[in-house]
XYZ file of C-alpha atoms in Angstrom:
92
model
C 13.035 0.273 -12.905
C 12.916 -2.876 -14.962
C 10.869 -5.816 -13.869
C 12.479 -8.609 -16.334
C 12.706 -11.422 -13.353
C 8.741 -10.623 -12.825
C 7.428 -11.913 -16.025
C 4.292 -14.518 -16.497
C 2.493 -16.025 -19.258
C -1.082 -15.674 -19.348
C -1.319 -19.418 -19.008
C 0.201 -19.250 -15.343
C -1.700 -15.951 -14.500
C -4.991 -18.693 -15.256
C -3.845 -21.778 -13.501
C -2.588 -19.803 -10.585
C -4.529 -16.930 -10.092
C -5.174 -16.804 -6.084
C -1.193 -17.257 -5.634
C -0.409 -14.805 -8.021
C -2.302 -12.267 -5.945
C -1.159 -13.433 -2.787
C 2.539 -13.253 -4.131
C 2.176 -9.161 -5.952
C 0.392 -8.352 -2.322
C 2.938 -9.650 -0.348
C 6.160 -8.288 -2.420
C 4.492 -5.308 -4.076
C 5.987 -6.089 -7.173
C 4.150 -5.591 -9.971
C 4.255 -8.765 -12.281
C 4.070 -8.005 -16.381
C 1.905 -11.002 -17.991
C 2.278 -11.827 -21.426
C 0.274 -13.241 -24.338
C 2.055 -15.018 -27.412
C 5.532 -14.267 -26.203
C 4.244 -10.056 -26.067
C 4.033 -7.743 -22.930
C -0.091 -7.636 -22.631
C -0.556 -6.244 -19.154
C 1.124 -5.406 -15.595
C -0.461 -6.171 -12.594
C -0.055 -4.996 -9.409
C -1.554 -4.746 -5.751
C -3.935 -2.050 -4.993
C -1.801 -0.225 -2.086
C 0.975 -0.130 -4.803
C -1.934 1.389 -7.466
C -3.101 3.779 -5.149
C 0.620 4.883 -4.106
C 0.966 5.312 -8.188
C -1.747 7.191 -8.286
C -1.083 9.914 -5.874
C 2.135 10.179 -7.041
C 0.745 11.079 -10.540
C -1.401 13.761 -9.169
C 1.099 15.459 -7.092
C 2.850 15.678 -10.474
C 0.433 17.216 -12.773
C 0.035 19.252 -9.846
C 3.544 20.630 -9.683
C 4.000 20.647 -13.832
C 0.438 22.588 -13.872
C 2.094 25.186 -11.372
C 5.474 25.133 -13.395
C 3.509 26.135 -16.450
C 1.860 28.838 -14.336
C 4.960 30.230 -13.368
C 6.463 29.843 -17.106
C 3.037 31.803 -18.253
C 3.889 34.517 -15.515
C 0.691 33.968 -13.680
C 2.509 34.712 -10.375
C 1.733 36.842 -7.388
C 4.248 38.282 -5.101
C 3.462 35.872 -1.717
C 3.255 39.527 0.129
C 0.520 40.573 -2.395
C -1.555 37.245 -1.325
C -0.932 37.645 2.390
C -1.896 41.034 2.636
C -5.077 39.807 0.608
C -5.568 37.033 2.821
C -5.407 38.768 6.544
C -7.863 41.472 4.728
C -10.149 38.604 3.960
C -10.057 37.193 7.690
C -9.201 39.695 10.090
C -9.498 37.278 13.098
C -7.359 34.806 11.412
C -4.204 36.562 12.367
């Protein structure tokens, strides 16, 4: 997703700081602010960070168990349920 239309100047980021944040909050857009004509930073609203940043470990999660599986460090889900109920007998 491209956010062309959501593009500041530093300058405006400065002389309008509080409705900057009120605007990314209220959209959760993120807004990419430039310096001397260049992409510098993106800024965003914290429930929009935090959303980002779940995401990202639910996917080193998954490629972590793809490589796992690709290594052959597998157990047959029988094999760890049999372990399991021997583990807690009262758990059944």
């Amino acid at each position: 997703m491209r956010y062309a239309s959501q593009v500041k100047p530093i300058s405006y980021l400065k002389a309008n700081a509080a409705e900057v944040l009120a605007h990314i909050t209220e959209l959760r857009e993120p807004l990419v602010i430039t310096q001397n004509g260049e992409a510098k930073a993106v800024l965003l609203d914290v429930a929009s960070f935090d959303e980002t940043q779940e995401t990202l470990a639910l996917l080193k999660i998954l490629a972590l168990g793809t490589q796992d599986v690709a290594a052959g460090k597998v157990k047959p889900v029988a094999d760890v349920v049999t372990r399991l109920r021997a583990k807690h007998p009262s758990a059944r």
